[in-house]
Tab-separated table of C-alpha atoms in Angstrom:
chain	number	residue	atom	x	y	z
A	1	MET	CA	73.652	1.682	-61.635
A	2	GLN	CA	70.567	-0.296	-62.462
A	3	LYS	CA	68.296	0.606	-59.527
A	4	ALA	CA	66.905	3.898	-58.285
A	5	PHE	CA	64.876	4.820	-55.239
A	6	VAL	CA	62.479	7.632	-56.151
A	7	LEU	CA	60.957	9.409	-53.171
A	8	GLY	CA	57.179	9.487	-53.484
A	9	ALA	CA	55.952	9.733	-49.886
A	10	GLY	CA	55.991	13.506	-49.434
A	11	LEU	CA	52.888	15.350	-48.256
A	12	GLY	CA	53.208	18.317	-50.618
A	13	GLU	CA	51.959	20.763	-47.984
A	14	ARG	CA	53.039	23.879	-49.904
A	15	LEU	CA	50.997	22.752	-52.911
A	16	ARG	CA	47.682	22.330	-51.139
A	17	PRO	CA	44.872	22.115	-52.221
A	18	LEU	CA	46.419	20.498	-55.320
A	19	THR	CA	47.945	17.713	-53.237
A	20	ALA	CA	44.621	17.026	-51.568
A	21	GLN	CA	43.799	15.255	-54.813
A	22	LEU	CA	47.162	13.761	-55.814
A	23	PRO	CA	50.555	13.070	-54.214
A	24	LYS	CA	53.003	15.734	-55.353
A	25	PRO	CA	55.042	13.352	-57.578
A	26	LEU	CA	51.862	12.585	-59.539
A	27	ILE	CA	50.806	16.148	-60.354
A	28	PRO	CA	50.595	16.488	-64.151
A	29	VAL	CA	53.309	18.325	-66.077
A	30	PHE	CA	52.258	18.679	-69.713
A	31	HIS	CA	49.724	15.871	-69.130
A	32	GLN	CA	52.257	13.409	-67.641
A	33	PRO	CA	52.781	12.595	-63.945
A	34	LEU	CA	55.810	14.488	-62.639
A	35	ILE	CA	57.471	11.277	-61.444
A	36	THR	CA	57.582	9.886	-64.994
A	37	TYR	CA	60.101	12.586	-65.896
A	38	ALA	CA	62.342	11.215	-63.137
A	39	PHE	CA	61.856	7.684	-64.465
A	40	ASP	CA	62.756	8.704	-68.019
A	41	HIS	CA	65.755	10.712	-66.833
A	42	LEU	CA	67.058	7.734	-64.879
A	43	ARG	CA	66.351	5.242	-67.660
A	44	ALA	CA	68.461	7.332	-70.028
A	45	ALA	CA	71.338	6.995	-67.524
A	46	GLY	CA	71.081	3.207	-67.428
A	47	VAL	CA	68.648	2.559	-64.579
A	48	ARG	CA	66.491	-0.466	-65.284
A	49	SER	CA	64.122	-0.694	-62.295
A	50	PHE	CA	62.619	1.590	-59.685
A	51	VAL	CA	61.611	1.524	-56.049
A	52	VAL	CA	59.102	4.148	-54.891
A	53	ASN	CA	57.934	4.802	-51.337
A	54	THR	CA	54.365	6.015	-50.810
A	55	HIS	CA	52.351	7.429	-47.930
A	56	HIS	CA	49.941	10.194	-48.953
A	57	ILE	CA	47.084	8.859	-51.147
A	58	PRO	CA	49.022	5.652	-51.966
A	59	GLU	CA	46.193	4.285	-54.105
A	60	ALA	CA	46.872	7.053	-56.642
A	61	TYR	CA	50.140	5.330	-57.589
A	62	ALA	CA	48.318	2.088	-58.356
A	63	GLU	CA	45.923	4.038	-60.562
A	64	ALA	CA	48.757	5.843	-62.353
A	65	PHE	CA	50.815	2.660	-62.861
A	66	PRO	CA	48.291	-0.204	-62.909
A	67	GLU	CA	50.804	-2.604	-64.437
A	68	GLY	CA	53.577	-1.715	-61.987
A	69	GLN	CA	55.928	-0.491	-64.652
A	70	HIS	CA	56.915	2.528	-66.735
A	71	ALA	CA	58.155	2.126	-70.304
A	72	GLY	CA	58.930	-1.510	-69.547
A	73	ALA	CA	60.903	-0.782	-66.357
A	74	PRO	CA	59.380	-2.432	-63.262
A	75	ILE	CA	58.358	-0.291	-60.280
A	76	ALA	CA	58.230	-1.723	-56.763
A	77	PHE	CA	56.048	0.366	-54.447
A	78	ARG	CA	56.294	0.298	-50.663
A	79	ASN	CA	53.811	2.130	-48.485
A	80	GLU	CA	54.989	3.789	-45.289
A	81	SER	CA	52.070	3.500	-42.889
A	82	PRO	CA	50.949	4.765	-40.484
A	83	VAL	CA	54.026	6.991	-40.117
A	84	ARG	CA	56.030	8.599	-42.906
A	85	LEU	CA	59.658	7.639	-42.353
A	86	GLU	CA	61.405	10.652	-43.950
A	87	THR	CA	64.320	10.125	-46.341
A	88	ALA	CA	66.781	8.059	-44.303
A	89	GLY	CA	64.008	5.940	-42.827
A	90	GLY	CA	62.562	5.486	-46.295
A	91	ILE	CA	65.864	4.179	-47.671
A	92	ALA	CA	66.225	1.756	-44.761
A	93	ASN	CA	62.672	0.545	-45.314
A	94	VAL	CA	63.340	-0.575	-48.902
A	95	ARG	CA	66.717	-2.248	-48.362
A	96	ASP	CA	65.393	-5.619	-49.464
A	97	LEU	CA	64.009	-4.127	-52.686
A	98	LEU	CA	67.367	-2.546	-53.564
A	99	ASN	CA	69.072	-5.968	-53.567
A	100	GLU	CA	72.295	-4.871	-51.824
A	101	GLY	CA	73.662	-3.116	-54.894
A	102	PRO	CA	74.573	0.520	-55.529
A	103	PHE	CA	71.609	2.771	-56.286
A	104	ILE	CA	70.541	6.327	-57.046
A	105	VAL	CA	68.200	8.293	-54.795
A	106	TYR	CA	66.031	10.852	-56.599
A	107	ASN	CA	63.521	13.251	-55.067
A	108	GLY	CA	60.118	12.717	-56.630
A	109	ASP	CA	59.182	16.403	-56.605
A	110	ILE	CA	61.948	17.750	-58.826
A	111	LEU	CA	61.987	18.242	-62.581
A	112	THR	CA	65.394	18.282	-64.249
A	113	ASP	CA	67.358	17.243	-67.299
A	114	LEU	CA	70.834	17.733	-65.837
A	115	PRO	CA	73.305	15.110	-67.123
A	116	LEU	CA	73.688	12.170	-64.745
A	117	GLN	CA	76.824	10.622	-66.227
A	118	PRO	CA	79.163	12.976	-64.275
A	119	LEU	CA	77.522	11.731	-61.074
A	120	LEU	CA	78.093	8.092	-61.944
A	121	LYS	CA	81.710	8.743	-62.964
A	122	GLU	CA	82.535	10.759	-59.843
A	123	HIS	CA	80.946	8.182	-57.578
A	124	GLN	CA	82.882	5.317	-59.114
A	125	ASP	CA	86.209	7.086	-59.599
A	126	LYS	CA	86.396	8.523	-56.069
A	127	GLY	CA	85.092	5.447	-54.261
A	128	ASN	CA	82.551	7.510	-52.340
A	129	LEU	CA	80.013	6.050	-49.968
A	130	VAL	CA	77.545	8.704	-51.154
A	131	THR	CA	77.906	11.283	-53.931
A	132	LEU	CA	75.554	14.260	-54.063
A	133	VAL	CA	74.654	16.270	-57.153
A	134	LEU	CA	75.069	19.994	-56.459
A	135	ARG	CA	74.459	23.181	-58.418
A	136	SER	CA	76.236	26.488	-57.891
A	137	GLN	CA	73.080	28.571	-58.288
A	138	GLY	CA	69.544	28.189	-57.023
A	139	PRO	CA	67.054	29.091	-54.311
A	140	ALA	CA	68.683	27.266	-51.362
A	141	LEU	CA	72.505	27.357	-51.183
A	142	HIS	CA	73.102	25.263	-48.061
A	143	LEU	CA	75.927	22.828	-48.932
A	144	SER	CA	79.643	23.462	-48.423
A	145	TYR	CA	81.993	21.524	-50.677
A	146	ASP	CA	85.778	21.285	-51.053
A	147	GLU	CA	86.671	21.127	-54.757
A	148	LYS	CA	90.169	19.808	-54.013
A	149	THR	CA	89.039	16.766	-52.055
A	150	GLY	CA	85.653	16.393	-53.747
A	151	LEU	CA	84.011	16.071	-50.320
A	152	VAL	CA	81.097	17.825	-48.656
A	153	THR	CA	82.341	19.707	-45.583
A	154	ASP	CA	79.214	21.148	-43.964
A	155	ILE	CA	75.464	21.689	-44.318
A	156	ARG	CA	74.011	25.016	-43.142
A	157	ASN	CA	76.991	25.470	-40.809
A	158	LYS	CA	75.682	22.633	-38.628
A	159	LEU	CA	79.271	21.511	-38.009
A	160	GLY	CA	80.517	24.994	-37.133
A	161	THR	CA	82.778	25.521	-40.123
A	162	GLY	CA	81.548	29.080	-40.470
A	163	SER	CA	79.959	28.413	-43.853
A	164	GLU	CA	76.209	28.529	-44.403
A	165	GLY	CA	76.772	26.927	-47.816
A	166	GLU	CA	77.514	27.894	-51.399
A	167	TYR	CA	75.829	25.096	-53.325
A	168	LEU	CA	72.302	23.841	-53.896
A	169	PHE	CA	71.583	20.177	-53.191
A	170	THR	CA	69.510	18.872	-56.107
A	171	GLY	CA	67.935	15.926	-54.311
A	172	ILE	CA	69.833	13.426	-56.488
A	173	TYR	CA	72.609	11.229	-55.117
A	174	ALA	CA	74.358	7.914	-55.649
A	175	CYS	CA	74.820	5.453	-52.782
A	176	GLN	CA	76.830	2.350	-52.094
A	177	PRO	CA	74.883	-0.413	-50.312
A	178	GLU	CA	77.056	0.192	-47.239
A	179	ILE	CA	74.926	3.287	-46.592
A	180	HIS	CA	72.512	0.899	-44.845
A	181	GLU	CA	75.054	0.486	-42.044
A	182	TRP	CA	74.424	4.141	-41.171
A	183	LEU	CA	70.646	3.780	-41.102
A	184	THR	CA	68.212	2.504	-38.469
A	185	PRO	CA	65.261	0.506	-39.841
A	186	GLY	CA	61.928	1.861	-38.660
A	187	LYS	CA	63.372	5.160	-37.451
A	188	VAL	CA	61.773	8.385	-38.671
A	189	GLU	CA	64.825	10.320	-39.800
A	190	SER	CA	65.965	12.751	-42.458
A	191	VAL	CA	69.082	11.930	-44.431
A	192	ILE	CA	70.724	15.240	-43.437
A	193	PRO	CA	71.786	14.094	-39.918
A	194	ILE	CA	73.211	10.970	-41.537
A	195	PHE	CA	75.265	13.086	-43.937
A	196	LEU	CA	76.541	15.266	-41.083
A	197	ARG	CA	77.589	12.204	-39.099
A	198	MET	CA	79.385	10.837	-42.142
A	199	ILE	CA	81.372	14.077	-42.434
A	200	GLN	CA	82.253	13.979	-38.744
A	201	GLU	CA	83.386	10.360	-38.864
A	202	GLY	CA	85.416	10.661	-42.056
A	203	ALA	CA	83.212	8.656	-44.399
A	204	ARG	CA	83.394	9.733	-48.024
A	205	LEU	CA	80.407	12.008	-48.580
A	206	GLY	CA	81.373	13.271	-52.009
A	207	ALA	CA	79.754	15.636	-54.445
A	208	VAL	CA	79.833	16.729	-58.052
A	209	VAL	CA	78.721	20.145	-59.288
A	210	ILE	CA	76.524	19.891	-62.389
A	211	ASP	CA	75.265	23.240	-63.647
A	212	ASP	CA	74.257	22.005	-67.097
A	213	GLY	CA	70.582	21.597	-67.926
A	214	GLN	CA	67.507	22.800	-66.091
A	215	TRP	CA	66.399	22.070	-62.516
A	216	TRP	CA	63.195	22.931	-60.676
A	217	ASP	CA	61.826	21.988	-57.280
A	218	LEU	CA	58.085	21.884	-57.935
A	219	GLY	CA	57.198	22.274	-54.273
A	220	SER	CA	55.340	25.553	-54.809
A	221	ARG	CA	52.635	26.671	-57.224
A	222	ALA	CA	54.931	29.431	-58.517
A	223	ALA	CA	57.589	26.872	-59.449
A	224	TYR	CA	54.946	24.602	-60.962
A	225	LEU	CA	53.683	27.368	-63.238
A	226	GLU	CA	57.214	28.553	-64.019
A	227	ALA	CA	58.359	25.099	-65.109
A	228	HIS	CA	55.529	24.859	-67.639
A	229	GLN	CA	56.407	28.265	-69.052
A	230	ALA	CA	60.096	27.378	-69.244
A	231	LEU	CA	59.560	24.006	-70.927
A	232	HIS	CA	57.369	25.707	-73.503
A	233	GLN	CA	59.856	28.516	-74.141
A	234	LEU	CA	62.787	26.090	-74.361
A	235	GLY	CA	60.882	23.926	-76.830
A	236	THR	CA	61.346	20.856	-74.611
A	237	ALA	CA	57.723	20.300	-73.614
A	238	PRO	CA	56.951	16.615	-74.279
A	239	ALA	CA	53.417	17.227	-75.532
A	240	PRO	CA	51.177	19.947	-76.994
A	241	ALA	CA	49.874	22.419	-74.418
A	242	ILE	CA	46.280	21.553	-75.294
A	243	HIS	CA	45.666	17.820	-75.119
A	244	PRO	CA	43.951	16.357	-78.224
A	245	THR	CA	41.009	15.162	-76.125
A	246	ALA	CA	40.398	18.523	-74.484
A	247	GLN	CA	37.329	20.449	-75.640
A	248	VAL	CA	38.040	24.154	-76.083
A	249	SER	CA	35.218	26.271	-77.495
A	250	PRO	CA	36.240	28.444	-80.441
A	251	GLU	CA	34.391	31.197	-78.591
A	252	ALA	CA	36.706	30.979	-75.567
A	253	THR	CA	39.642	33.409	-75.255
A	254	LEU	CA	43.084	31.981	-74.497
A	255	ARG	CA	45.990	34.283	-73.680
A	256	GLY	CA	49.594	33.302	-72.989
A	257	LEU	CA	50.357	29.642	-72.290
A	258	ASN	CA	47.431	27.532	-71.165
A	259	VAL	CA	48.107	23.842	-70.522
A	260	ILE	CA	44.771	22.063	-70.871
A	261	GLY	CA	44.683	18.402	-69.913
A	262	PRO	CA	42.887	15.383	-71.373
A	263	GLY	CA	39.112	15.575	-71.192
A	264	ALA	CA	39.163	19.139	-69.870
A	265	VAL	CA	36.457	21.513	-71.122
A	266	VAL	CA	36.641	25.259	-71.734
A	267	GLU	CA	33.192	26.628	-72.501
A	268	ALA	CA	32.216	29.482	-74.806
A	269	GLY	CA	32.892	32.899	-73.329
A	270	ALA	CA	35.548	31.707	-70.879
A	271	VAL	CA	38.811	33.672	-70.671
A	272	LEU	CA	42.058	31.924	-69.686
A	273	GLU	CA	45.508	33.440	-69.253
A	274	ASP	CA	48.538	31.311	-68.314
A	275	CYS	CA	46.451	28.630	-66.593
A	276	ILE	CA	46.833	24.886	-66.059
A	277	LEU	CA	43.788	22.619	-66.287
A	278	TRP	CA	44.124	19.096	-64.985
A	279	PRO	CA	42.295	16.197	-66.692
A	280	GLU	CA	38.495	16.537	-66.695
A	281	ALA	CA	38.590	20.087	-65.309
A	282	VAL	CA	35.853	22.435	-66.565
A	283	VAL	CA	35.951	26.199	-67.028
A	284	ALA	CA	32.451	27.599	-67.262
A	285	GLY	CA	31.309	30.100	-69.819
A	286	GLY	CA	31.927	33.629	-68.528
A	287	ALA	CA	34.705	32.565	-66.163
A	288	ASN	CA	37.854	34.709	-66.202
A	289	LEU	CA	40.978	32.944	-64.898
A	290	LYS	CA	44.550	34.223	-64.738
A	291	GLN	CA	47.476	32.049	-63.562
A	292	CYS	CA	45.071	29.562	-62.031
A	293	ILE	CA	45.415	25.809	-61.593
A	294	VAL	CA	42.125	23.905	-61.883
A	295	ARG	CA	42.056	20.390	-60.469
A	296	SER	CA	40.415	17.363	-62.040
A	297	GLY	CA	36.641	17.300	-61.761
A	298	ILE	CA	36.394	20.939	-60.649
A	299	ARG	CA	34.095	23.376	-62.454
A	300	ALA	CA	35.644	26.846	-62.321
A	301	GLU	CA	33.312	29.806	-62.395
A	302	GLY	CA	33.658	33.533	-61.797
A	303	THR	CA	36.854	35.596	-61.816
A	304	HIS	CA	40.054	34.306	-60.207
A	305	ALA	CA	43.740	35.254	-60.329
A	306	GLY	CA	46.618	33.226	-58.895
A	307	THR	CA	44.268	30.680	-57.358
A	308	ASP	CA	44.226	26.896	-57.093
A	309	LEU	CA	40.715	25.620	-57.663
């Protein structure tokens, strides 16, 4: 598949106040916008162009991608205004940009390196209308799946099968263009009711379980911090923890893993432990921060633990 629709319109409510400054898919992960990890993951699987929906702080996407591309792959942005259309509405709203071909949908707030080839093979071999990527472990096991048929059978027992679910839905799925026949342009609607209706009406809502690789939903500050720690420990972080343009006083004390972004400043006498500093953040001399996230342009002073500044 050569096109992907990456969901970028979320509000990121659980990450406030961080998402007061940036849409969740643009929060930095080792100095790179989170959404670029999705782009690179998809490019490695053969995707050649992207469609991204926006809503919250849409101008931030233009600033992050001023040339409308990433690593040579074009990005078409479409703003949902004044109302955010949710997932199904978002897909319907970009039908013209998807060019009536098969495509991958990818949540813009996840970070993963799970292999995508099994998804593409399952989708093609089984002739599914939609094929979801599932994992057998994770924080939200809500999908029921029949291994023999390869089909999803229920979601949170909404269809009364008696199963609350055994699998996690990763937020990645492949779609045939015929999915648009199930959608209503302009309607604010999640994709979950669409999936349930597909099950009820016998459409092929397939799935593939892929437990290889790592997967995080960065919807909470705990997950955001954890992902940085894990990437560092796994040796898969794409960049040094301290950006070359950051200014860290030799008289500052750094403990654990501190990810310090471009142009950030840590003054003499500051103490940091397992913190993340966004670009141009400043930690004042004498400040003592533990597991804090400091936004761009903020000057952190005093003592804080587990706080977003």
